[in-house]
Structures are given as C-alpha cells and as structure tokens.
C-alpha cells in the first residue's frame, strides 16, 4: 500500500530523498544532439566524457503521479549549450510541469503542428508543458540548472522523432547571449 510521505528536494543540489531511481547522461551518449561534431570530439579529447545531466525520481507504478529532479551541468558544445534529449510523451494527453529551483535555462517546446515556444527557466517560474508538445531543457547559465518535474507516472517518453529529425529551432550562444535560431539541419 502506498503511504503518505514527505519527500525532500534540495534546491542547491537537486537531490531527492527518498528517491526511487536515478540515471545520468554523459556527453558521448548525447553526441548526436549537437550539430558541431568536431566540437563534440574536441570536448571528449580535452575534457573527457563529462557528465551533462542526471535525473532523479520518486515514482511508484501504483500511483498516477510521479516527480523528481533534473540536474543539468553548465557547458557548451560549439555554440550549443548543454541540453536534454527532448521528447514527446507517449501518452499524448499527458501534460507536465517544470519548477526551476536553481540556475538559468530555456525550455524549448514544439507542438505536433510545428509551432515553437520557449519558456524562461529560473527560480520562481513553473513552466507548464501542455499535452503533446515536445520539450527540451537548455542550460544557458554558468551554474547547474536544476528543476523539479511532475507528470503522470505512465506518460512515457517518445524520443524517436526528435532524435531523428531534431527540433526546428536551436538555442545557441551569440556574443555571450543565448539566441533562438532556425536549425539548419532540421529534417522536415
Ligand atoms: C519527464 C521529463 C523530464 C526529462 C528530463 C531529461 O517527462 O520531461 O524528467 O525526462 O529532464 O530529459 P530527456 O528525457 O528529454 O533526456
Ligand atoms: Zn516530459
């Protein structure tokens, strides 16, 4: 039986206690997300296979709601900032919320019809991700970007489409500032 529980989420580190699972993503596994393949090899050669982000969750299959944190390191590969893979939810009716606890980021969203929107990520903002919008988080600051997410336990992740065709827009660094630009490699 599920019992009520207080779960502690540390805004400085993103640790979740108690938690039920955790995974991490390193630069080598995310190489395909970045346009600049030379910059990926360069990063791996100079800095090693550094940690890009980790996800910690509090999830019970018997419950309809799950939550956790995503802890994203700061960094860039070429002009592109460290970002998550990005996904649609398999269950298309499932929305999600992201509450930023630390750092500065951009939540890049794309509807099934191809409309792009962004939501600023910073402490004090809860981003609402409507059903059937692909979502990717981008750390545009120089410290970890940490956010708490809340969604349906069985929402599921559909990574295939974004992985294959990319997103229509990119967030890139231009003269020290993040800019939204069309993705030249977008495969419609
Ligand atoms: C869950 C969700 C987040 C992301 C996490 C990593 O629905 O949106 O927990 O899964 O921020 O991003 P992805 O999964 O796109 O690598
Ligand atoms: Zn999601």
Short mmCIF file of N, CA and C in Angstrom, two decimals, residues 63-184:
data_model
loop_
_atom_site.label_atom_id
_atom_site.label_comp_id
_atom_site.label_asym_id
_atom_site.label_seq_id
_atom_site.Cartn_x
_atom_site.Cartn_y
_atom_site.Cartn_z
N UNK A 63 0.93 4.44 -8.51
CA UNK A 63 0.40 5.80 -8.38
C UNK A 63 0.32 6.47 -9.74
N UNK A 64 -0.60 7.40 -9.91
CA UNK A 64 -0.74 8.06 -11.22
C UNK A 64 0.16 9.27 -11.37
N UNK A 65 0.86 9.66 -10.29
CA UNK A 65 1.71 10.85 -10.41
C UNK A 65 3.14 10.54 -9.98
N UNK A 66 4.08 11.08 -10.74
CA UNK A 66 5.50 10.89 -10.44
C UNK A 66 6.18 12.24 -10.48
N UNK A 67 7.26 12.36 -9.77
CA UNK A 67 8.03 13.61 -9.82
C UNK A 67 9.49 13.33 -9.54
N UNK A 68 10.29 14.35 -9.72
CA UNK A 68 11.73 14.19 -9.49
C UNK A 68 12.45 15.45 -9.90
N UNK A 69 13.75 15.32 -10.07
CA UNK A 69 14.55 16.48 -10.47
C UNK A 69 15.42 16.13 -11.67
N UNK A 70 15.77 17.17 -12.40
CA UNK A 70 16.79 17.07 -13.45
C UNK A 70 17.88 18.06 -13.07
N UNK A 71 19.11 17.57 -13.08
CA UNK A 71 20.26 18.39 -12.67
C UNK A 71 21.17 18.50 -13.89
N UNK A 72 21.21 19.69 -14.46
CA UNK A 72 21.98 19.87 -15.71
C UNK A 72 23.25 20.67 -15.45
N UNK A 73 24.35 20.17 -15.92
CA UNK A 73 25.61 20.89 -15.78
C UNK A 73 25.67 22.03 -16.80
N UNK A 74 26.44 23.06 -16.48
CA UNK A 74 26.63 24.12 -17.48
C UNK A 74 27.67 23.66 -18.50
N UNK A 75 27.58 24.16 -19.70
CA UNK A 75 28.59 23.83 -20.70
C UNK A 75 28.06 24.06 -22.09
N UNK A 76 28.97 23.99 -23.05
CA UNK A 76 28.60 24.15 -24.46
C UNK A 76 29.38 23.19 -25.31
N UNK A 77 28.77 22.81 -26.42
CA UNK A 77 29.46 22.05 -27.46
C UNK A 77 29.38 22.96 -28.68
N UNK A 78 30.50 23.57 -29.04
CA UNK A 78 30.46 24.60 -30.07
C UNK A 78 29.60 25.74 -29.55
N UNK A 79 28.65 26.19 -30.34
CA UNK A 79 27.79 27.31 -29.92
C UNK A 79 26.55 26.82 -29.16
N UNK A 80 26.34 25.50 -29.13
CA UNK A 80 25.13 24.96 -28.50
C UNK A 80 25.37 24.63 -27.02
N UNK A 81 24.43 25.06 -26.21
CA UNK A 81 24.52 24.81 -24.77
C UNK A 81 24.17 23.35 -24.47
N UNK A 82 24.60 22.88 -23.31
CA UNK A 82 24.17 21.55 -22.86
C UNK A 82 22.63 21.52 -22.81
N UNK A 83 22.08 20.44 -23.32
CA UNK A 83 20.62 20.32 -23.41
C UNK A 83 20.20 18.88 -23.14
N UNK A 84 18.92 18.71 -22.84
CA UNK A 84 18.40 17.36 -22.70
C UNK A 84 18.04 16.82 -24.09
N UNK A 85 17.76 15.51 -24.17
CA UNK A 85 17.45 14.91 -25.47
C UNK A 85 16.20 15.53 -26.09
N UNK A 86 15.19 15.75 -25.25
CA UNK A 86 13.92 16.27 -25.74
C UNK A 86 13.01 15.11 -26.15
N UNK A 87 11.74 15.25 -25.82
CA UNK A 87 10.79 14.16 -26.12
C UNK A 87 9.35 14.65 -26.16
N UNK A 88 8.52 13.86 -26.82
CA UNK A 88 7.07 13.91 -26.64
C UNK A 88 6.74 12.85 -25.59
N UNK A 89 5.57 12.96 -25.00
CA UNK A 89 5.11 11.87 -24.14
C UNK A 89 4.38 10.84 -25.00
N UNK A 90 4.59 9.58 -24.68
CA UNK A 90 3.92 8.52 -25.45
C UNK A 90 2.40 8.66 -25.30
N UNK A 91 1.97 8.86 -24.07
CA UNK A 91 0.54 9.15 -23.86
C UNK A 91 0.33 10.64 -24.14
N UNK A 92 -0.23 10.91 -25.31
CA UNK A 92 -0.26 12.29 -25.82
C UNK A 92 -1.08 13.25 -24.98
N UNK A 93 -1.95 12.72 -24.13
CA UNK A 93 -2.80 13.59 -23.32
C UNK A 93 -2.10 14.07 -22.05
N UNK A 94 -0.85 13.64 -21.84
CA UNK A 94 -0.17 13.95 -20.57
C UNK A 94 0.62 15.25 -20.62
N UNK A 95 0.22 16.18 -19.77
CA UNK A 95 0.96 17.43 -19.58
C UNK A 95 2.05 17.20 -18.53
N UNK A 96 2.81 18.25 -18.27
CA UNK A 96 3.88 18.16 -17.27
C UNK A 96 4.16 19.56 -16.76
N UNK A 97 4.73 19.67 -15.55
CA UNK A 97 5.21 20.98 -15.09
C UNK A 97 6.67 20.85 -14.68
N UNK A 98 7.43 21.94 -14.93
CA UNK A 98 8.83 22.04 -14.51
C UNK A 98 8.95 23.25 -13.60
N UNK A 99 9.40 23.03 -12.39
CA UNK A 99 9.65 24.15 -11.48
C UNK A 99 11.16 24.34 -11.32
N UNK A 100 11.66 25.46 -11.80
CA UNK A 100 13.10 25.69 -11.70
C UNK A 100 13.48 26.05 -10.26
N UNK A 101 14.51 25.38 -9.78
CA UNK A 101 14.97 25.59 -8.41
C UNK A 101 16.28 26.36 -8.37
N UNK A 102 17.07 26.21 -9.44
CA UNK A 102 18.39 26.86 -9.45
C UNK A 102 18.85 27.05 -10.89
N UNK A 103 19.53 28.15 -11.15
CA UNK A 103 20.15 28.36 -12.45
C UNK A 103 19.24 29.08 -13.42
N UNK A 104 19.68 29.02 -14.68
CA UNK A 104 19.01 29.80 -15.72
C UNK A 104 18.95 28.94 -16.98
N UNK A 105 17.76 28.81 -17.53
CA UNK A 105 17.65 27.95 -18.70
C UNK A 105 16.54 28.41 -19.62
N UNK A 106 16.44 27.70 -20.72
CA UNK A 106 15.35 27.93 -21.66
C UNK A 106 14.68 26.59 -21.90
N UNK A 107 13.37 26.59 -21.74
CA UNK A 107 12.60 25.40 -22.08
C UNK A 107 12.09 25.62 -23.50
N UNK A 108 12.54 24.76 -24.40
CA UNK A 108 12.17 24.87 -25.82
C UNK A 108 11.08 23.85 -26.09
N UNK A 109 9.96 24.34 -26.61
CA UNK A 109 8.80 23.47 -26.84
C UNK A 109 8.39 23.52 -28.30
N UNK A 110 7.92 22.38 -28.79
CA UNK A 110 7.47 22.33 -30.19
C UNK A 110 6.19 21.51 -30.26
N UNK A 111 5.16 22.11 -30.85
CA UNK A 111 3.89 21.39 -30.94
C UNK A 111 3.96 20.36 -32.07
N UNK A 112 3.03 19.47 -32.11
CA UNK A 112 2.97 18.45 -33.16
C UNK A 112 2.80 19.11 -34.53
N UNK A 113 2.20 20.32 -34.52
CA UNK A 113 1.97 21.05 -35.79
C UNK A 113 3.19 21.89 -36.18
N UNK A 114 4.22 21.90 -35.34
CA UNK A 114 5.46 22.59 -35.71
C UNK A 114 5.62 23.98 -35.15
N UNK A 115 4.73 24.37 -34.23
CA UNK A 115 4.88 25.69 -33.61
C UNK A 115 5.94 25.62 -32.50
N UNK A 116 6.81 26.64 -32.45
CA UNK A 116 7.85 26.68 -31.41
C UNK A 116 7.48 27.72 -30.36
N UNK A 117 7.69 27.39 -29.11
CA UNK A 117 7.54 28.35 -28.00
C UNK A 117 8.71 28.14 -27.04
N UNK A 118 9.05 29.17 -26.29
CA UNK A 118 10.04 29.00 -25.23
C UNK A 118 9.45 29.51 -23.93
N UNK A 119 9.92 28.96 -22.83
CA UNK A 119 9.57 29.46 -21.51
C UNK A 119 10.89 29.62 -20.75
N UNK A 120 11.05 30.78 -20.16
CA UNK A 120 12.25 31.04 -19.38
C UNK A 120 12.27 30.12 -18.15
N UNK A 121 13.43 29.60 -17.85
CA UNK A 121 13.58 28.77 -16.65
C UNK A 121 14.46 29.53 -15.65
N UNK A 122 13.88 29.86 -14.54
CA UNK A 122 14.64 30.50 -13.45
C UNK A 122 13.84 30.30 -12.17
N UNK A 123 14.49 30.38 -11.01
CA UNK A 123 13.75 30.16 -9.77
C UNK A 123 12.55 31.10 -9.67
N UNK A 124 11.42 30.56 -9.28
CA UNK A 124 10.20 31.35 -9.20
C UNK A 124 9.25 31.08 -10.35
N UNK A 125 9.74 30.40 -11.39
CA UNK A 125 8.88 30.11 -12.55
C UNK A 125 8.55 28.62 -12.60
N UNK A 126 7.27 28.33 -12.72
CA UNK A 126 6.83 26.97 -13.02
C UNK A 126 6.38 26.96 -14.47
N UNK A 127 7.03 26.14 -15.27
CA UNK A 127 6.67 26.06 -16.69
C UNK A 127 5.60 24.99 -16.86
N UNK A 128 4.57 25.35 -17.61
CA UNK A 128 3.51 24.38 -17.93
C UNK A 128 3.75 23.85 -19.33
N UNK A 129 3.86 22.55 -19.44
CA UNK A 129 4.07 21.88 -20.74
C UNK A 129 2.75 21.23 -21.12
N UNK A 130 2.05 21.77 -22.13
CA UNK A 130 0.74 21.21 -22.47
C UNK A 130 0.90 19.82 -23.08
N UNK A 131 -0.20 19.06 -23.12
CA UNK A 131 -0.16 17.75 -23.76
C UNK A 131 0.33 17.86 -25.20
N UNK A 132 1.14 16.91 -25.60
CA UNK A 132 1.60 16.76 -26.99
C UNK A 132 2.49 17.90 -27.49
N UNK A 133 3.23 18.51 -26.61
CA UNK A 133 4.29 19.45 -27.01
C UNK A 133 5.63 18.78 -26.65
N UNK A 134 6.52 18.67 -27.64
CA UNK A 134 7.87 18.16 -27.36
C UNK A 134 8.58 19.20 -26.48
N UNK A 135 9.41 18.72 -25.56
CA UNK A 135 10.09 19.65 -24.66
C UNK A 135 11.54 19.25 -24.43
N UNK A 136 12.39 20.28 -24.46
CA UNK A 136 13.84 20.11 -24.26
C UNK A 136 14.30 21.25 -23.35
N UNK A 137 15.13 20.94 -22.36
CA UNK A 137 15.66 21.97 -21.46
C UNK A 137 17.09 22.28 -21.85
N UNK A 138 17.43 23.55 -21.77
CA UNK A 138 18.75 24.02 -22.19
C UNK A 138 19.33 24.87 -21.08
N UNK A 139 20.53 24.51 -20.63
CA UNK A 139 21.17 25.28 -19.56
C UNK A 139 21.98 26.42 -20.19
N UNK A 140 21.48 27.64 -20.08
CA UNK A 140 22.17 28.78 -20.70
C UNK A 140 22.98 29.58 -19.68
N UNK A 141 23.06 29.09 -18.46
CA UNK A 141 23.80 29.81 -17.42
C UNK A 141 25.18 29.21 -17.20
N UNK A 142 25.86 29.72 -16.19
CA UNK A 142 27.18 29.16 -15.91
C UNK A 142 27.22 28.40 -14.60
N UNK A 143 26.06 28.00 -14.12
CA UNK A 143 25.97 27.13 -12.94
C UNK A 143 24.96 26.03 -13.27
N UNK A 144 24.85 25.00 -12.40
CA UNK A 144 23.88 23.95 -12.71
C UNK A 144 22.46 24.52 -12.85
N UNK A 145 21.72 23.95 -13.78
CA UNK A 145 20.29 24.25 -13.92
C UNK A 145 19.56 23.07 -13.28
N UNK A 146 18.79 23.37 -12.25
CA UNK A 146 18.10 22.31 -11.51
C UNK A 146 16.61 22.60 -11.51
N UNK A 147 15.83 21.62 -11.94
CA UNK A 147 14.38 21.82 -11.88
C UNK A 147 13.69 20.56 -11.39
N UNK A 148 12.53 20.77 -10.76
CA UNK A 148 11.68 19.66 -10.33
C UNK A 148 10.59 19.49 -11.36
N UNK A 149 10.30 18.26 -11.76
CA UNK A 149 9.27 17.99 -12.76
C UNK A 149 8.20 17.10 -12.13
N UNK A 150 6.99 17.24 -12.64
CA UNK A 150 5.84 16.50 -12.11
C UNK A 150 4.99 16.05 -13.30
N UNK A 151 4.79 14.76 -13.43
CA UNK A 151 3.94 14.29 -14.55
C UNK A 151 3.31 12.94 -14.24
N UNK A 152 2.48 12.47 -15.15
CA UNK A 152 1.82 11.18 -14.96
C UNK A 152 2.87 10.07 -14.98
N UNK A 153 2.73 9.11 -14.09
CA UNK A 153 3.70 8.03 -13.97
C UNK A 153 3.87 7.29 -15.29
N UNK A 154 2.76 7.11 -16.01
CA UNK A 154 2.85 6.31 -17.24
C UNK A 154 2.82 7.19 -18.49
N UNK A 155 3.25 8.45 -18.37
CA UNK A 155 3.27 9.34 -19.55
C UNK A 155 4.16 8.75 -20.65
N UNK A 156 5.28 8.19 -20.27
CA UNK A 156 6.19 7.57 -21.23
C UNK A 156 6.97 8.60 -22.04
N UNK A 157 8.12 8.20 -22.56
CA UNK A 157 8.97 9.12 -23.34
C UNK A 157 9.08 8.61 -24.76
N UNK A 158 8.75 9.50 -25.70
CA UNK A 158 8.94 9.17 -27.11
C UNK A 158 10.11 10.05 -27.60
N UNK A 159 11.28 9.42 -27.70
CA UNK A 159 12.49 10.17 -28.09
C UNK A 159 12.73 10.13 -29.60
N UNK A 160 12.15 9.13 -30.26
CA UNK A 160 12.49 8.82 -31.64
C UNK A 160 12.43 10.00 -32.59
N UNK A 161 11.30 10.70 -32.56
CA UNK A 161 11.09 11.75 -33.55
C UNK A 161 12.11 12.89 -33.44
N UNK A 162 12.35 13.34 -32.23
CA UNK A 162 13.29 14.45 -32.01
C UNK A 162 14.72 14.01 -32.33
N UNK A 163 15.01 12.76 -31.98
CA UNK A 163 16.34 12.22 -32.25
C UNK A 163 16.60 12.15 -33.75
N UNK A 164 15.59 11.74 -34.50
CA UNK A 164 15.77 11.57 -35.95
C UNK A 164 15.80 12.90 -36.70
N UNK A 165 14.83 13.76 -36.41
CA UNK A 165 14.72 14.98 -37.22
C UNK A 165 15.22 16.23 -36.53
N UNK A 166 15.51 16.15 -35.23
CA UNK A 166 15.92 17.33 -34.48
C UNK A 166 14.73 18.22 -34.18
N UNK A 167 14.99 19.36 -33.54
CA UNK A 167 13.92 20.34 -33.31
C UNK A 167 14.10 21.47 -34.33
N UNK A 168 13.02 22.16 -34.62
CA UNK A 168 13.07 23.20 -35.66
C UNK A 168 13.97 24.38 -35.30
N UNK A 169 14.07 24.65 -34.00
CA UNK A 169 14.88 25.79 -33.56
C UNK A 169 16.01 25.30 -32.65
N UNK A 170 17.08 26.07 -32.62
CA UNK A 170 18.22 25.79 -31.75
C UNK A 170 18.40 26.98 -30.81
N UNK A 171 18.95 26.71 -29.64
CA UNK A 171 19.37 27.81 -28.77
C UNK A 171 20.89 27.82 -28.79
N UNK A 172 21.46 28.91 -29.30
CA UNK A 172 22.91 28.98 -29.47
C UNK A 172 23.45 30.24 -28.79
N UNK A 173 24.74 30.17 -28.48
CA UNK A 173 25.37 31.33 -27.85
C UNK A 173 25.91 32.25 -28.93
N UNK A 174 25.48 33.52 -28.89
CA UNK A 174 25.99 34.52 -29.82
C UNK A 174 26.41 35.74 -28.99
N UNK A 175 27.67 36.09 -29.08
CA UNK A 175 28.23 37.21 -28.31
C UNK A 175 27.84 37.14 -26.83
N UNK A 176 27.95 35.94 -26.28
CA UNK A 176 27.74 35.76 -24.85
C UNK A 176 26.29 35.62 -24.43
N UNK A 177 25.36 35.70 -25.39
CA UNK A 177 23.94 35.62 -25.04
C UNK A 177 23.25 34.48 -25.77
N UNK A 178 22.25 33.86 -25.13
CA UNK A 178 21.51 32.80 -25.82
C UNK A 178 20.58 33.38 -26.88
N UNK A 179 20.56 32.76 -28.05
CA UNK A 179 19.69 33.20 -29.15
C UNK A 179 18.97 32.00 -29.72
N UNK A 180 17.74 32.24 -30.12
CA UNK A 180 16.94 31.22 -30.77
C UNK A 180 17.13 31.36 -32.27
N UNK A 181 17.56 30.30 -32.92
CA UNK A 181 17.80 30.37 -34.37
C UNK A 181 17.22 29.14 -35.05
N UNK A 182 16.83 29.26 -36.31
CA UNK A 182 16.35 28.08 -37.03
C UNK A 182 17.46 27.04 -37.13
N UNK A 183 17.10 25.79 -37.02
CA UNK A 183 18.06 24.70 -37.10
C UNK A 183 18.33 24.36 -38.58
N UNK A 184 19.54 24.66 -39.06
CA UNK A 184 19.82 24.41 -40.47
C UNK A 184 19.77 22.92 -40.82
#
